[in-house]
PDB file of C-alpha atoms in Angstrom:
ATOM      1  CA  MET A  10      14.216 -14.493 -45.545  1.00 51.00           C
ATOM      2  CA  ARG A  11      14.989 -11.057 -46.551  1.00 46.00           C
ATOM      3  CA  GLY A  12      15.927 -10.832 -50.209  1.00 46.00           C
ATOM      4  CA  ILE A  13      15.048 -14.332 -51.359  1.00 48.00           C
ATOM      5  CA  VAL A  14      13.852 -14.417 -54.947  1.00 48.00           C
ATOM      6  CA  LEU A  15      13.644 -17.491 -57.039  1.00 50.00           C
ATOM      7  CA  VAL A  16      13.915 -17.268 -60.884  1.00 47.00           C
ATOM      8  CA  LEU A  17      14.172 -21.022 -61.603  1.00 44.00           C
ATOM      9  CA  GLY A  18      14.339 -21.249 -65.268  1.00 44.00           C
ATOM     10  CA  LEU A  19      11.319 -18.908 -66.225  1.00 46.00           C
ATOM     11  CA  ALA A  20      11.753 -18.967 -69.928  1.00 42.00           C
ATOM     12  CA  VAL A  21      11.809 -22.609 -70.267  1.00 40.00           C
ATOM     13  CA  THR A  22       8.876 -23.085 -67.732  1.00 47.00           C
ATOM     14  CA  LEU A  23       6.867 -20.511 -69.572  1.00 44.00           C
ATOM     15  CA  SER A  24       7.349 -21.887 -73.143  1.00 46.00           C
ATOM     16  CA  ALA A  25       6.773 -25.357 -72.011  1.00 44.00           C
ATOM     17  CA  TRP A  26       3.417 -24.451 -70.543  1.00 48.00           C
ATOM     18  CA  GLY A  27       2.205 -23.431 -73.929  1.00 54.00           C
ATOM     19  CA  ALA A  28       2.018 -19.587 -73.842  1.00 59.00           C
ATOM     20  CA  ALA A  29       2.216 -17.821 -77.139  1.00 81.00           C
ATOM     21  CA  ALA A  30       5.823 -16.609 -78.018  1.00 81.00           C
ATOM     22  CA  GLN A  31       5.246 -13.062 -77.675  1.00 87.00           C
ATOM     23  CA  ASP A  32       3.272 -13.561 -74.434  1.00 87.00           C
ATOM     24  CA  VAL A  33       6.304 -15.453 -73.062  1.00 87.00           C
ATOM     25  CA  ALA A  34       8.747 -12.851 -74.120  1.00 93.00           C
ATOM     26  CA  GLU A  35       6.622 -10.119 -72.432  1.00 95.00           C
ATOM     27  CA  ALA A  36       6.040 -12.115 -69.148  1.00 95.00           C
ATOM     28  CA  GLU A  37       9.776 -12.969 -69.121  1.00 94.00           C
ATOM     29  CA  ARG A  38      10.561  -9.302 -69.361  1.00 97.00           C
ATOM     30  CA  LEU A  39       8.123  -8.265 -66.700  1.00 98.00           C
ATOM     31  CA  PHE A  40       9.292 -11.062 -64.474  1.00 97.00           C
ATOM     32  CA  GLY A  41      12.941 -10.006 -65.037  1.00 97.00           C
ATOM     33  CA  GLU A  42      12.277  -6.450 -64.123  1.00 98.00           C
ATOM     34  CA  GLY A  43      10.440  -7.658 -60.952  1.00 98.00           C
ATOM     35  CA  VAL A  44      13.450  -9.712 -59.999  1.00 96.00           C
ATOM     36  CA  THR A  45      15.747  -6.843 -60.461  1.00 97.00           C
ATOM     37  CA  LEU A  46      13.628  -4.656 -58.356  1.00 98.00           C
ATOM     38  CA  ALA A  47      13.352  -7.301 -55.696  1.00 96.00           C
ATOM     39  CA  ASP A  48      17.126  -7.617 -55.594  1.00 97.00           C
ATOM     40  CA  ALA A  49      17.222  -3.869 -54.877  1.00 98.00           C
ATOM     41  CA  GLU A  50      14.490  -4.370 -52.204  1.00 97.00           C
ATOM     42  CA  ARG A  51      12.052  -2.199 -54.185  1.00 98.00           C
ATOM     43  CA  TRP A  52       9.321  -4.595 -53.045  1.00 97.00           C
ATOM     44  CA  GLY A  53       6.291  -2.442 -54.136  1.00 98.00           C
ATOM     45  CA  GLU A  54       7.496  -2.052 -57.713  1.00 98.00           C
ATOM     46  CA  ALA A  55       8.555  -5.594 -57.879  1.00 98.00           C
ATOM     47  CA  ALA A  56       5.081  -6.768 -56.900  1.00 98.00           C
ATOM     48  CA  GLU A  57       3.610  -4.684 -59.631  1.00 98.00           C
ATOM     49  CA  TYR A  58       5.830  -6.282 -62.246  1.00 98.00           C
ATOM     50  CA  PHE A  59       5.119  -9.837 -60.917  1.00 98.00           C
ATOM     51  CA  ARG A  60       1.305  -9.004 -61.017  1.00 98.00           C
ATOM     52  CA  ARG A  61       1.668  -7.928 -64.681  1.00 98.00           C
ATOM     53  CA  ALA A  62       3.599 -10.941 -65.592  1.00 97.00           C
ATOM     54  CA  ARG A  63       0.963 -13.133 -63.735  1.00 96.00           C
ATOM     55  CA  ALA A  64      -1.707 -11.413 -65.772  1.00 95.00           C
ATOM     56  CA  ILE A  65      -0.172 -12.901 -68.968  1.00 95.00           C
ATOM     57  CA  VAL A  66       0.607 -16.216 -67.592  1.00 92.00           C
ATOM     58  CA  GLU A  67       0.231 -17.760 -64.188  1.00 90.00           C
ATOM     59  CA  ARG A  68       3.038 -19.822 -63.368  1.00 90.00           C
ATOM     60  CA  PRO A  69       4.515 -20.990 -59.991  1.00 90.00           C
ATOM     61  CA  SER A  70       7.629 -18.995 -60.179  1.00 91.00           C
ATOM     62  CA  ILE A  71       5.713 -15.721 -60.906  1.00 95.00           C
ATOM     63  CA  VAL A  72       3.147 -16.370 -58.204  1.00 95.00           C
ATOM     64  CA  CYS A  73       5.746 -17.354 -55.630  1.00 94.00           C
ATOM     65  CA  ASN A  74       7.924 -14.238 -56.203  1.00 95.00           C
ATOM     66  CA  LEU A  75       4.684 -12.105 -56.042  1.00 97.00           C
ATOM     67  CA  GLY A  76       4.027 -13.679 -52.699  1.00 96.00           C
ATOM     68  CA  PHE A  77       7.739 -13.000 -51.537  1.00 95.00           C
ATOM     69  CA  ALA A  78       7.334  -9.320 -52.469  1.00 97.00           C
ATOM     70  CA  LEU A  79       4.032  -9.013 -50.679  1.00 97.00           C
ATOM     71  CA  TYR A  80       5.623 -10.673 -47.654  1.00 95.00           C
ATOM     72  CA  HIS A  81       8.291  -8.037 -47.623  1.00 95.00           C
ATOM     73  CA  LEU A  82       5.637  -5.355 -48.049  1.00 97.00           C
ATOM     74  CA  GLY A  83       3.879  -6.561 -44.900  1.00 94.00           C
ATOM     75  CA  GLU A  84       0.730  -7.570 -46.924  1.00 94.00           C
ATOM     76  CA  ALA A  85       0.169 -10.757 -44.884  1.00 93.00           C
ATOM     77  CA  SER A  86      -3.217 -11.772 -46.268  1.00 93.00           C
ATOM     78  CA  GLU A  87      -2.428 -11.290 -49.906  1.00 95.00           C
ATOM     79  CA  ALA A  88       1.033 -12.833 -49.447  1.00 95.00           C
ATOM     80  CA  THR A  89      -0.637 -15.929 -48.011  1.00 95.00           C
ATOM     81  CA  VAL A  90      -2.991 -16.351 -50.771  1.00 95.00           C
ATOM     82  CA  ALA A  91      -0.158 -15.999 -53.325  1.00 94.00           C
ATOM     83  CA  LEU A  92       2.086 -18.370 -51.570  1.00 93.00           C
ATOM     84  CA  GLU A  93      -0.657 -21.069 -51.063  1.00 93.00           C
ATOM     85  CA  ARG A  94      -1.454 -20.753 -54.744  1.00 94.00           C
ATOM     86  CA  CYS A  95       2.255 -21.143 -55.635  1.00 91.00           C
ATOM     87  CA  ARG A  96       2.590 -24.328 -53.474  1.00 89.00           C
ATOM     88  CA  GLN A  97      -0.601 -25.819 -54.922  1.00 90.00           C
ATOM     89  CA  MET A  98       0.559 -25.195 -58.583  1.00 87.00           C
ATOM     90  CA  ALA A  99       4.174 -26.369 -57.898  1.00 84.00           C
ATOM     91  CA  SER A 100       2.915 -29.548 -56.211  1.00 82.00           C
ATOM     92  CA  ASP A 101       0.250 -30.160 -58.947  1.00 80.00           C
ATOM     93  CA  ASP A 102       2.883 -30.242 -61.698  1.00 75.00           C
ATOM     94  CA  PRO A 103       5.944 -32.471 -60.619  1.00 72.00           C
ATOM     95  CA  SER A 104       7.458 -32.452 -64.079  1.00 71.00           C
ATOM     96  CA  TRP A 105       9.860 -29.725 -63.055  1.00 65.00           C
ATOM     97  CA  GLY A 106      11.145 -31.793 -60.126  1.00 73.00           C
ATOM     98  CA  ALA A 107      13.707 -29.952 -58.009  1.00 77.00           C
ATOM     99  CA  ALA A 108      12.627 -26.488 -59.184  1.00 78.00           C
ATOM    100  CA  ASN A 109       9.091 -27.027 -58.127  1.00 75.00           C
ATOM    101  CA  ALA A 110      10.112 -28.738 -54.938  1.00 82.00           C
ATOM    102  CA  THR A 111      12.320 -25.774 -54.153  1.00 85.00           C
ATOM    103  CA  LEU A 112       9.334 -23.366 -54.747  1.00 84.00           C
ATOM    104  CA  VAL A 113       7.134 -25.528 -52.481  1.00 83.00           C
ATOM    105  CA  THR A 114       9.704 -25.595 -49.593  1.00 87.00           C
ATOM    106  CA  THR A 115      10.482 -21.863 -49.822  1.00 88.00           C
ATOM    107  CA  ALA A 116       6.778 -20.837 -50.019  1.00 88.00           C
ATOM    108  CA  GLY A 117       6.199 -23.156 -47.023  1.00 87.00           C
ATOM    109  CA  ARG A 118       8.944 -21.311 -45.008  1.00 91.00           C
ATOM    110  CA  PHE A 119       7.349 -17.904 -45.893  1.00 90.00           C
ATOM    111  CA  LEU A 120       3.869 -19.218 -44.890  1.00 92.00           C
ATOM    112  CA  ASP A 121       5.306 -20.406 -41.494  1.00 91.00           C
ATOM    113  CA  ALA A 122       6.615 -17.001 -40.906  1.00 92.00           C
ATOM    114  CA  LEU A 123       3.197 -15.344 -41.860  1.00 91.00           C
ATOM    115  CA  ARG A 124       1.060 -17.817 -39.592  1.00 86.00           C
ATOM    116  CA  PRO A 125       1.306 -15.465 -36.421  1.00 84.00           C
ATOM    117  CA  SER A 126       0.025 -12.464 -38.571  1.00 77.00           C
ATOM    118  CA  VAL A 127      -2.821 -14.234 -40.479  1.00 74.00           C
ATOM    119  CA  GLY A 128      -5.610 -16.162 -38.928  1.00 60.00           C
ATOM    120  CA  ARG A 129      -7.423 -18.884 -40.956  1.00 55.00           C
ATOM    121  CA  SER A 130     -10.811 -20.380 -40.729  1.00 45.00           C
ATOM    122  CA  ASP A 131     -12.800 -22.631 -42.927  1.00 44.00           C
ATOM    123  CA  ARG A 132     -16.544 -22.344 -42.646  1.00 44.00           C
ATOM    124  CA  ALA A 133     -19.046 -24.176 -44.865  1.00 44.00           C
ATOM    125  CA  GLY A 134     -16.174 -24.879 -47.428  1.00 42.00           C
ATOM    126  CA  ARG A 135     -15.045 -21.217 -47.697  1.00 46.00           C
ATOM    127  CA  GLN A 136     -11.710 -20.184 -46.576  1.00 46.00           C
ATOM    128  CA  ILE A 137     -11.613 -17.011 -44.599  1.00 47.00           C
ATOM    129  CA  ILE A 138      -8.350 -15.078 -44.241  1.00 49.00           C
ATOM    130  CA  PHE A 139      -7.987 -12.026 -42.108  1.00 48.00           C
ATOM    131  CA  GLN A 140      -4.910 -10.116 -41.079  1.00 47.00           C
ATOM    132  CA  ARG A 141      -4.477  -9.476 -37.368  1.00 44.00           C
TER     133      ARG A 141
END
C-alpha cells in the first residue's frame, strides 16, 4: 500500500460542497502540496498539509489522504480515526459515485492492515481506540 494517494477530483468536490471560492483555492493548494509530498514519501510534511486543508474544509479525499499519510508514519490510532471518518463521509454522500466508492474501498484496505496494531472496544456507547 506504499505510495497510494488519491486525488479524485478535489477541485470539483470542494466547490460542489459549497466552500467559499478563496477557501476552495487555499484548500486545493494545500491538498496539492500534500499530494506532492506524499508522492515523495515525505509523510510527515504531507500529513501537515492535509491537516491544514482539512481545517478549511473537511472532505473525504482530504481525510483519506491524511489517514494514508498517518498510516505510513506508523500513527495507527490517528490513522484509524481518519480512515474511519473518510469511509463514513464517502458512504454518506453517494453523489460522487465511483470516486467515493474508491475512497471507501481503499480506506477499508488500509484499515484492514491497521487492525493488528489497533485494538477497539465499545463501552457505554464510547469508542475506545488504543495502539498496541
